[in-house]
Short mmCIF file of C-alpha atoms in Angstrom, two decimals:
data_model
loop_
_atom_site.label_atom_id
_atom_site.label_comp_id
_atom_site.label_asym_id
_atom_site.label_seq_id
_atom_site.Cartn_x
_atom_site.Cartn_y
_atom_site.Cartn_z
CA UNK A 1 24.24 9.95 -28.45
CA UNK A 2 26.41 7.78 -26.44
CA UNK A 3 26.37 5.46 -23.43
CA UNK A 4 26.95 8.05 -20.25
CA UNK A 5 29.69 8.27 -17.37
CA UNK A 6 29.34 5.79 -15.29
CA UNK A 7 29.54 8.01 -12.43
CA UNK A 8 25.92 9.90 -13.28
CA UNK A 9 23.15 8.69 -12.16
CA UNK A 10 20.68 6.95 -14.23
CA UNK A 11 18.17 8.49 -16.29
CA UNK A 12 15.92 6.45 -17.34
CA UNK A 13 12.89 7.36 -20.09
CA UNK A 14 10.10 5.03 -20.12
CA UNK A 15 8.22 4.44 -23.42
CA UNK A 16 4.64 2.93 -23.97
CA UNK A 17 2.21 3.41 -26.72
CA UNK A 18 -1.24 1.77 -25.31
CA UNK A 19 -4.58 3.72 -25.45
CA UNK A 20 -6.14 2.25 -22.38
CA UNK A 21 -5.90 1.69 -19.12
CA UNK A 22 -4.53 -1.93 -18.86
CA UNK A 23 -2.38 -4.40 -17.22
CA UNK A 24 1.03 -2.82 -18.95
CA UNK A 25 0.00 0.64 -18.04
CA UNK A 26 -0.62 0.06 -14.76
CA UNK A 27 3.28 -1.35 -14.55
CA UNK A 28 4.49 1.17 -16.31
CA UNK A 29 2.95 3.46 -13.34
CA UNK A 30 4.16 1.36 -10.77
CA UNK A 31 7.79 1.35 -11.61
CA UNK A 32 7.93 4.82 -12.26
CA UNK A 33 6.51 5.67 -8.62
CA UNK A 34 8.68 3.36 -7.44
CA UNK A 35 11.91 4.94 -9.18
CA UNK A 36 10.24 8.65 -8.70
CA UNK A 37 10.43 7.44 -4.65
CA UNK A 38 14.15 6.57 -4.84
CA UNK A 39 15.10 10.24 -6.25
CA UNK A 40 15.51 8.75 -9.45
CA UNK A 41 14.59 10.91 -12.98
CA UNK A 42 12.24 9.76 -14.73
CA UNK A 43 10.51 10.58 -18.43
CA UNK A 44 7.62 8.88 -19.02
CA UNK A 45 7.41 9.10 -23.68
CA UNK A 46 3.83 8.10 -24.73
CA UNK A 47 1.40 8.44 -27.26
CA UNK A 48 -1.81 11.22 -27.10
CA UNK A 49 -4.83 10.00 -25.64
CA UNK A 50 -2.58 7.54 -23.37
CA UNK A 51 -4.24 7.26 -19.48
CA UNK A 52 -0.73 7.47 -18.56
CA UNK A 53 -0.66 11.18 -19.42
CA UNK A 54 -3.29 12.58 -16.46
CA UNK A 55 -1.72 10.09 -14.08
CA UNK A 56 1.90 10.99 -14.51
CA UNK A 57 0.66 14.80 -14.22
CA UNK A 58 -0.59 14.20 -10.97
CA UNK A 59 2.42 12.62 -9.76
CA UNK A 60 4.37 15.08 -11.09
CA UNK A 61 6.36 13.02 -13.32
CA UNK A 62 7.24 14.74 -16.99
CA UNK A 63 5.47 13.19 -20.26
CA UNK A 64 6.29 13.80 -23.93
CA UNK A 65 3.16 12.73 -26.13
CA UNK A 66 3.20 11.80 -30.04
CA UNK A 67 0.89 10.42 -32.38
CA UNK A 68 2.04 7.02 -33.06
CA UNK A 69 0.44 5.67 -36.37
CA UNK A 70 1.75 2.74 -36.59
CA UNK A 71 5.36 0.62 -35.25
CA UNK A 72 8.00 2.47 -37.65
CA UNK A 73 6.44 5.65 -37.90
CA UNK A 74 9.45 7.71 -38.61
CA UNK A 75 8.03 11.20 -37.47
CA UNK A 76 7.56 9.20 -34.19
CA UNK A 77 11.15 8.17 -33.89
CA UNK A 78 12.54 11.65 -34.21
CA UNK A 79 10.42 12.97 -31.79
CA UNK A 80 11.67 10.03 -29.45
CA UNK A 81 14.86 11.02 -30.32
CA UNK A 82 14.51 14.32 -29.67
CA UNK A 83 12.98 13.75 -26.68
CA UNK A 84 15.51 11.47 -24.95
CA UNK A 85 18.91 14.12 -26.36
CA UNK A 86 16.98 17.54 -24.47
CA UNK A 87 16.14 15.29 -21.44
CA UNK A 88 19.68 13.62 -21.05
CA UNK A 89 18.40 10.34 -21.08
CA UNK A 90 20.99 7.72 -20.05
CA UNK A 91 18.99 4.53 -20.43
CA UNK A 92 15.42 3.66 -22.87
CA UNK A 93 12.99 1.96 -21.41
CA UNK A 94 10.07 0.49 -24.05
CA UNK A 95 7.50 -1.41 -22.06
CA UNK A 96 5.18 -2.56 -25.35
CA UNK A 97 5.79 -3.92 -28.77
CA UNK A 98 5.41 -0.67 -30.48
CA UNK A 99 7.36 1.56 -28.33
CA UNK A 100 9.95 -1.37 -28.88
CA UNK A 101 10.40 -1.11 -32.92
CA UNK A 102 10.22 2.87 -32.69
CA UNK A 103 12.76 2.77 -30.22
CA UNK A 104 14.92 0.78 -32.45
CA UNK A 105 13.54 2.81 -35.41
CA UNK A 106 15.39 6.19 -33.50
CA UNK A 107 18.59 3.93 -33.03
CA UNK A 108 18.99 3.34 -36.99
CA UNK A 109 17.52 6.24 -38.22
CA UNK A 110 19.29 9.31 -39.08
CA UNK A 111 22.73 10.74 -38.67
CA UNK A 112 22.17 11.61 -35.11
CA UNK A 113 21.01 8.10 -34.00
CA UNK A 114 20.23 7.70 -30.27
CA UNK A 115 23.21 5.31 -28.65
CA UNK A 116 22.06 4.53 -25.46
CA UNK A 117 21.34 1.48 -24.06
CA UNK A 118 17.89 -0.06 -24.58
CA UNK A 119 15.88 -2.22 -21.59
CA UNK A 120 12.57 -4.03 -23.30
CA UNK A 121 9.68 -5.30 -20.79
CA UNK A 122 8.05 -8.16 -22.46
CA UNK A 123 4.70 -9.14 -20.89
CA UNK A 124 2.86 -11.87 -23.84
CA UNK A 125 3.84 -15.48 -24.34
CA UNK A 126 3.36 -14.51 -28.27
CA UNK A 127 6.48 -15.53 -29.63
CA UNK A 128 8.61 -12.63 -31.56
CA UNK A 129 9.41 -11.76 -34.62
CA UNK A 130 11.24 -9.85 -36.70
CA UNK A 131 15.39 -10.90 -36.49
CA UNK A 132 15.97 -6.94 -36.87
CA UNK A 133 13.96 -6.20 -34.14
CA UNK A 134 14.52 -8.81 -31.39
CA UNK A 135 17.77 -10.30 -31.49
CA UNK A 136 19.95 -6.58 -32.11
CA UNK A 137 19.76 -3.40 -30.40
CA UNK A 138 18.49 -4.29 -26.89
CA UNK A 139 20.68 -4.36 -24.34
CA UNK A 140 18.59 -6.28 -21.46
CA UNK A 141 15.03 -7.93 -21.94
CA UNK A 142 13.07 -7.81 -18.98
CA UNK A 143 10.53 -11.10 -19.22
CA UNK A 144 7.60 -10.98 -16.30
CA UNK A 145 7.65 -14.73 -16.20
CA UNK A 146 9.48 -17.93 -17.16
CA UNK A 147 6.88 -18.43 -20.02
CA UNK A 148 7.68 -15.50 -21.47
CA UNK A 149 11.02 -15.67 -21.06
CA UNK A 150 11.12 -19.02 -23.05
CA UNK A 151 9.24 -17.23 -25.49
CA UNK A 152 12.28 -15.02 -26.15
CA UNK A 153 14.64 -17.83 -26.05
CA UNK A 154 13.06 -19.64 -28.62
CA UNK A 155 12.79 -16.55 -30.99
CA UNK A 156 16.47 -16.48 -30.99
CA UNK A 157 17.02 -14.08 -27.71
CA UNK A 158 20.36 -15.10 -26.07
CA UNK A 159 18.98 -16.15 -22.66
CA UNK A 160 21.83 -14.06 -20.99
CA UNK A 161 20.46 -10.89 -22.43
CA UNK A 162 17.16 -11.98 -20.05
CA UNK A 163 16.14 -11.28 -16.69
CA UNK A 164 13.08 -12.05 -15.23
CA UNK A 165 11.47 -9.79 -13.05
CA UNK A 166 7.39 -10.50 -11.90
CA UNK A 167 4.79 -8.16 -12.51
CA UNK A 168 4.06 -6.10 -9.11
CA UNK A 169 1.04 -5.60 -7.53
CA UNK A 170 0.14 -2.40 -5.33
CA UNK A 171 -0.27 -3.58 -1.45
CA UNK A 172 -3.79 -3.18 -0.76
CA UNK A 173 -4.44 -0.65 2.48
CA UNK A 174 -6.34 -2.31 5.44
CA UNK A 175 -8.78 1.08 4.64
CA UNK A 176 -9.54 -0.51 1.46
CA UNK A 177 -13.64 -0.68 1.31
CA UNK A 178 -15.95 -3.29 0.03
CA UNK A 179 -17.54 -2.87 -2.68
CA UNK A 180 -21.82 -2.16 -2.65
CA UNK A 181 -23.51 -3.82 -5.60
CA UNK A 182 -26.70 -3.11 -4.81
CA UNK A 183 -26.77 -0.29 -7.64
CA UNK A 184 -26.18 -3.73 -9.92
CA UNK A 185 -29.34 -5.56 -8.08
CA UNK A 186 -26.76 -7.74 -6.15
CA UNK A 187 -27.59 -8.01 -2.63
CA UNK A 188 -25.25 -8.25 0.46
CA UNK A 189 -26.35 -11.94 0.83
CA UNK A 190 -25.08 -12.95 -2.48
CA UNK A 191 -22.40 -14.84 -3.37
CA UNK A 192 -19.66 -12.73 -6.23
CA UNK A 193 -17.60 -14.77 -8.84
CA UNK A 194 -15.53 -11.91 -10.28
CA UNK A 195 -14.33 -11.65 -14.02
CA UNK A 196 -11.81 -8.49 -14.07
CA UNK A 197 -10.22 -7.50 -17.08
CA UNK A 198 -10.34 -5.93 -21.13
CA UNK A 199 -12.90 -7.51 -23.12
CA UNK A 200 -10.96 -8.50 -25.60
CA UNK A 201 -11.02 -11.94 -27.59
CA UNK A 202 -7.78 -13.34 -26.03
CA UNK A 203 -8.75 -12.52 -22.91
CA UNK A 204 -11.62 -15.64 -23.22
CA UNK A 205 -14.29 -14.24 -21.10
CA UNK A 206 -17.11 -16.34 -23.16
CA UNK A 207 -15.68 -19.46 -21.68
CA UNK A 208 -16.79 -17.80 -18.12
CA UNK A 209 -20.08 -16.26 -19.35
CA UNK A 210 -20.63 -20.38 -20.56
CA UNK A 211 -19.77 -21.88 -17.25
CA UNK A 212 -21.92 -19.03 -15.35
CA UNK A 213 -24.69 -20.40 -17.50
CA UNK A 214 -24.18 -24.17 -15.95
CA UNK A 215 -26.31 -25.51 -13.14
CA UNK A 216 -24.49 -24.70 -10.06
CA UNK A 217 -23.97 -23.52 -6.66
CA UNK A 218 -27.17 -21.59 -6.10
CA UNK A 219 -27.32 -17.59 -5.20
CA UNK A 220 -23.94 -16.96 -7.29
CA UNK A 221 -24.02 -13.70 -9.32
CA UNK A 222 -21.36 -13.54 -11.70
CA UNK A 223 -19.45 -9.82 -12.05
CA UNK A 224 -17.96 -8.77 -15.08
CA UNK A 225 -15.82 -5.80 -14.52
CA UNK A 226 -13.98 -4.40 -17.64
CA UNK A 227 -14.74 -3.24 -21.21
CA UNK A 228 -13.64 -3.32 -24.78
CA UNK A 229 -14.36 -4.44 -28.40
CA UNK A 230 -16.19 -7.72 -27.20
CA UNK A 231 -18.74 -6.07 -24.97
CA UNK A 232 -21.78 -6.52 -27.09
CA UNK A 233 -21.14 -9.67 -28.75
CA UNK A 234 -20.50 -11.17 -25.11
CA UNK A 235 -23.99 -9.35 -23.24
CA UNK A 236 -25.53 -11.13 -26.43
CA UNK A 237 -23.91 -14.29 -25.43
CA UNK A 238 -25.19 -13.91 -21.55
CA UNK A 239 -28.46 -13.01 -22.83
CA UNK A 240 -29.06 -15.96 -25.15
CA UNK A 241 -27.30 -18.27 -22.12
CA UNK A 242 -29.46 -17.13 -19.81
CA UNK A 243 -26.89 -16.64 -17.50
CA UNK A 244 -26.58 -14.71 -14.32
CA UNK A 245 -24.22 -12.27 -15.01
CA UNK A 246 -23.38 -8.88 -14.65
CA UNK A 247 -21.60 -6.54 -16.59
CA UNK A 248 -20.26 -3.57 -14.89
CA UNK A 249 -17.91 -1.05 -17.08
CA UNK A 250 -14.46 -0.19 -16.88
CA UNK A 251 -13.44 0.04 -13.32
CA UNK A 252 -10.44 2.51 -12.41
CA UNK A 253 -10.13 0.56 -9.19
CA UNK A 254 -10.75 -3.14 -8.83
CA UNK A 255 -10.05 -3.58 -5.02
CA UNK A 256 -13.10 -2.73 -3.67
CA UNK A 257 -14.47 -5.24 -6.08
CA UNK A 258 -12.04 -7.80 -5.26
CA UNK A 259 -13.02 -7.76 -1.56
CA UNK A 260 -16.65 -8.18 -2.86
CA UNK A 261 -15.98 -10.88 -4.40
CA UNK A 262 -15.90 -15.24 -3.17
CA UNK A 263 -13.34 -15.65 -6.17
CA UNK A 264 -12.00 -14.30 -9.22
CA UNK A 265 -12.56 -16.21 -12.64
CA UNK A 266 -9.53 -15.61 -15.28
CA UNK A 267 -9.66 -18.01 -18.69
CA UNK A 268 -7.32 -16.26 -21.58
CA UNK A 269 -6.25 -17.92 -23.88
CA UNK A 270 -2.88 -16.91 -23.42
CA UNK A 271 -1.41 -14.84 -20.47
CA UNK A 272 2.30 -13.21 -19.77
CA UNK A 273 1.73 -13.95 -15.68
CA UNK A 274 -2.12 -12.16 -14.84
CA UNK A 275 -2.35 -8.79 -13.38
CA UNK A 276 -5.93 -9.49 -12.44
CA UNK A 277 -5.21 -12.86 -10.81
CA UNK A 278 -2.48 -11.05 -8.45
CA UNK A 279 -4.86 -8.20 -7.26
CA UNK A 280 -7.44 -11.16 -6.04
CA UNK A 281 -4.44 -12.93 -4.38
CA UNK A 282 -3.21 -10.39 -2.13
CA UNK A 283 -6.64 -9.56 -0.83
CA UNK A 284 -7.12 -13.34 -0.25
CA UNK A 285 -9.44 -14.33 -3.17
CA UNK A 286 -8.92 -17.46 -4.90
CA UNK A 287 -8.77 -17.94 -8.49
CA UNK A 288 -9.73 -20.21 -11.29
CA UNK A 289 -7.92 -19.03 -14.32
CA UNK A 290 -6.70 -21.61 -17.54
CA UNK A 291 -3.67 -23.70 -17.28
CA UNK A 292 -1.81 -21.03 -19.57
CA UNK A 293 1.76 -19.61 -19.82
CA UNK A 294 2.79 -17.54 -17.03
CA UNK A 295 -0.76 -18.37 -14.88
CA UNK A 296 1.07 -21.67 -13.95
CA UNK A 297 3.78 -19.97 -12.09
CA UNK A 298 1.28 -18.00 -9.79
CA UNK A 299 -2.11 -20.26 -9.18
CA UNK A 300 -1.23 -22.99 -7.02
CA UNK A 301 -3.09 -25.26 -5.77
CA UNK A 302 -3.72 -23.88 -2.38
CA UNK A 303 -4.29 -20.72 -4.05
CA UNK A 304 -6.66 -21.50 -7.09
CA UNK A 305 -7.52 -24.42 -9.94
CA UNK A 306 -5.92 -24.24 -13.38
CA UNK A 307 -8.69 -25.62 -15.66
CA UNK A 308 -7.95 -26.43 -19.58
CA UNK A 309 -8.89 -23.16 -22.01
CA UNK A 310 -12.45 -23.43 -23.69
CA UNK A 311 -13.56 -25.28 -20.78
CA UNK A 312 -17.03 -23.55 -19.35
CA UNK A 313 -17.83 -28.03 -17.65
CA UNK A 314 -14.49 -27.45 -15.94
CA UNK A 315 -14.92 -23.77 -14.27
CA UNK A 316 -18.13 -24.04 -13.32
CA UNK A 317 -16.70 -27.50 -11.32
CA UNK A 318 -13.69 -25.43 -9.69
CA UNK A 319 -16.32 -22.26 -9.14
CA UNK A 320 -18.39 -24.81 -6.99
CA UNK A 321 -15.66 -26.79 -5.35
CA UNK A 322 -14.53 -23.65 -4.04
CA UNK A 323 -17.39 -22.25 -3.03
CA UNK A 324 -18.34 -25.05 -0.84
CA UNK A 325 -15.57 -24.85 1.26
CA UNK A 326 -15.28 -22.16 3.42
CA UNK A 327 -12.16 -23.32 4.91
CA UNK A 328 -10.13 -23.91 2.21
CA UNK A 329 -10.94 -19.84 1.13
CA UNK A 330 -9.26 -18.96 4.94
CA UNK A 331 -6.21 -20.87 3.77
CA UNK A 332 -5.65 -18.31 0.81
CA UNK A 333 -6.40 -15.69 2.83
CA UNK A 334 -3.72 -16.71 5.03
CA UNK A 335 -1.27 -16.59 2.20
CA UNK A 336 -2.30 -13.25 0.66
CA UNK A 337 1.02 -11.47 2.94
CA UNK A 338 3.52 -13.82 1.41
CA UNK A 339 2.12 -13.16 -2.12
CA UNK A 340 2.33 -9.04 -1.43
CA UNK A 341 6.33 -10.12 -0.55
CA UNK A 342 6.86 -11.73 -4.16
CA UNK A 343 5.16 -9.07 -6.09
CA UNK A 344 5.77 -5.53 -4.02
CA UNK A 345 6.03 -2.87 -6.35
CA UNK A 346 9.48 -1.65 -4.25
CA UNK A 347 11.03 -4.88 -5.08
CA UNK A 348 10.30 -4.38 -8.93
CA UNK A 349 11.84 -1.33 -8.91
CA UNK A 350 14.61 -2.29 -6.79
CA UNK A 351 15.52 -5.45 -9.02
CA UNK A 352 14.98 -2.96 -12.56
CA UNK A 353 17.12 0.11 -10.72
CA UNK A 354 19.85 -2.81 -10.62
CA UNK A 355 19.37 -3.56 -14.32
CA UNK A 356 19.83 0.08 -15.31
CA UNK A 357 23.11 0.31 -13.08
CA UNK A 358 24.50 -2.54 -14.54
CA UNK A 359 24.26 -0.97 -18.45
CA UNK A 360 25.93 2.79 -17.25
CA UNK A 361 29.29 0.86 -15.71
#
């Protein structure tokens, strides 16, 4: 297949392989409403089972689903291929690791190899590997942060081949509710610290379960909204800590949390920018998160503390500080506007619609 007249517009396929409902999905979702409202085609190529699939139904966006075994599964890359020649796809769009090396897979691979020009969304600080895989075959990288971005740069990515475009974050409707926890035994009165996210082991949630455990600002409950393969291990933890926390689940929508909430807690270990810490910013909540990749270009001091990783003594200290000062809270309130500006979801697709343009002239 080769690159397309310059003169049609763009149609762009957008592939992405994960199995849950996380950070990366919920970008993928936002761009393609956001190209989907400019009259722009759009093919959303994912693996069975992904969340993506019912949402992209309702929004009446096509999907092609595949089992995806593992990164170079071959039967995978011919149906990608197939997919992208009976769609007349004009640019390929992987937005994870996976759908990355089986996109390249269906560019080497067979006599009909797909010749279209490749975008790749990088969202981890992990640096790259794999010559093959990285450095040929992509046309533009799209890096959500700086820190990512010098991740690719130091795996050997020409920095030209690079732009940087932030993770969005939907606007949050003055509608939005607030959040009851009284079903969790959390009254009104209360005061919320909020831990959002996958419980998974980079995402360091122990280190806040430890600090919830240390003497403190009395009447905090601490919230644990998310799940995954660390669930048990870390309700053991709070357990044996003796520390106030609660866990709820998986929840499909976080705002109503968020408003709940004093502040949100966020300590990976390593982080591509923090999905998580931008929802609690443009409802006004500070943050504490770790002083980690691309958390360092979004929690600023009048918006949050950036506390070493491992650090439960050095949380707990920002969860108080913050806590105890009702004014300084106002102050990020204030700012939460200004931080919708920076991360709309419109201005992510804008800025990636330009990308696209720039590979079919």
């Amino acid at each position: 297949m080769t690159r397309t007249s310059p003169n049609l517009p763009p149609r762009i396929m957008c592939a992405d392989t994960g199995t849950a409902w996380r950070g990366g999905q919920r970008q993928v979702a936002l761009l393609a409403a956001g190209l989907h409202r400019r009259g722009v085609s759009v093919h959303l190529w994912t693996i069975e089972g992904s969340p993506l699939v019912a949402w992209a139904n309702s929004h009446r966006i096509p999907v092609s689903t595949v089992p995806v075994p593992h990164d170079l599964a071959i039967g995978a890359a011919r149906h990608f291929r197939r997919v992208s020649f009976a769609w007349g796809a004009t640019v390929l769009h992987a937005h994870d690791a996976r759908a990355h090396a089986i996109a390249r897979t269906a560019q080497v691979f067979g006599a009909r190899a797909v010749r279209l020009p490749l975008v790749v969304t990088r969202r981890v600080t992990r640096r790259p590997r794999g010559r093959w895989k990285y450095r040929t075959g992509v046309s533009r990288y799209i890096a959500i942060s700086s820190a990512v971005r010098d991740s690719l740069v130091r795996a050997g990515v020409p920095a030209a081949r690079i732009a940087q475009i932030p993770s969005a974050v939907r606007t949050p409707l003055p509608t939005e509710p607030t959040a009851d926890l009284r079903r969790w035994g959390i009254g009104p009165e209360a005061r919320v610290v909020l831990i959002l996210g996958a419980l998974s082991p980079e995402k360091g949630v122990a280190t806040g379960i430890a600090a919830a455990s240390r003497p403190g600002t009395p009447g905090i409950r601490w919230v644990i909204a998310g799940d995954g393969p660390e669930r048990e291990r870390l309700e053991q933890l709070a357990r044996r800590l003796g520390a106030p926390v609660t866990f709820t689940g998986f929840i499909d929508d976080p705002g109503p949390l968020l408003r709940r909430a004093d502040l949100l807690v966020h300590t990976p270990l390593s982080e591509g920018l923090g999905g998580a810490v931008l929802d609690a910013l443009v409802r006004g909540r500070p943050v504490v998160a770790t002083d980690t990749g691309g958390l360092r270009e979004i929690v600023r001091p009048e918006t949050g503390t950036l506390v070493p990783p491992r650090d439960p003594a050095a949380v707990a200290a920002a969860v108080a500080s913050w806590l105890d000062n009702d004014e300084q809270r106002r102050r990020v309130q204030a700012l939460a506007p200004k931080i919708c500006g920076r991360h709309g979801a419109d201005l992510m697709a804008t800025r990636t619609m330009e990308i696209y343009e720039t590979l079919n002239r």
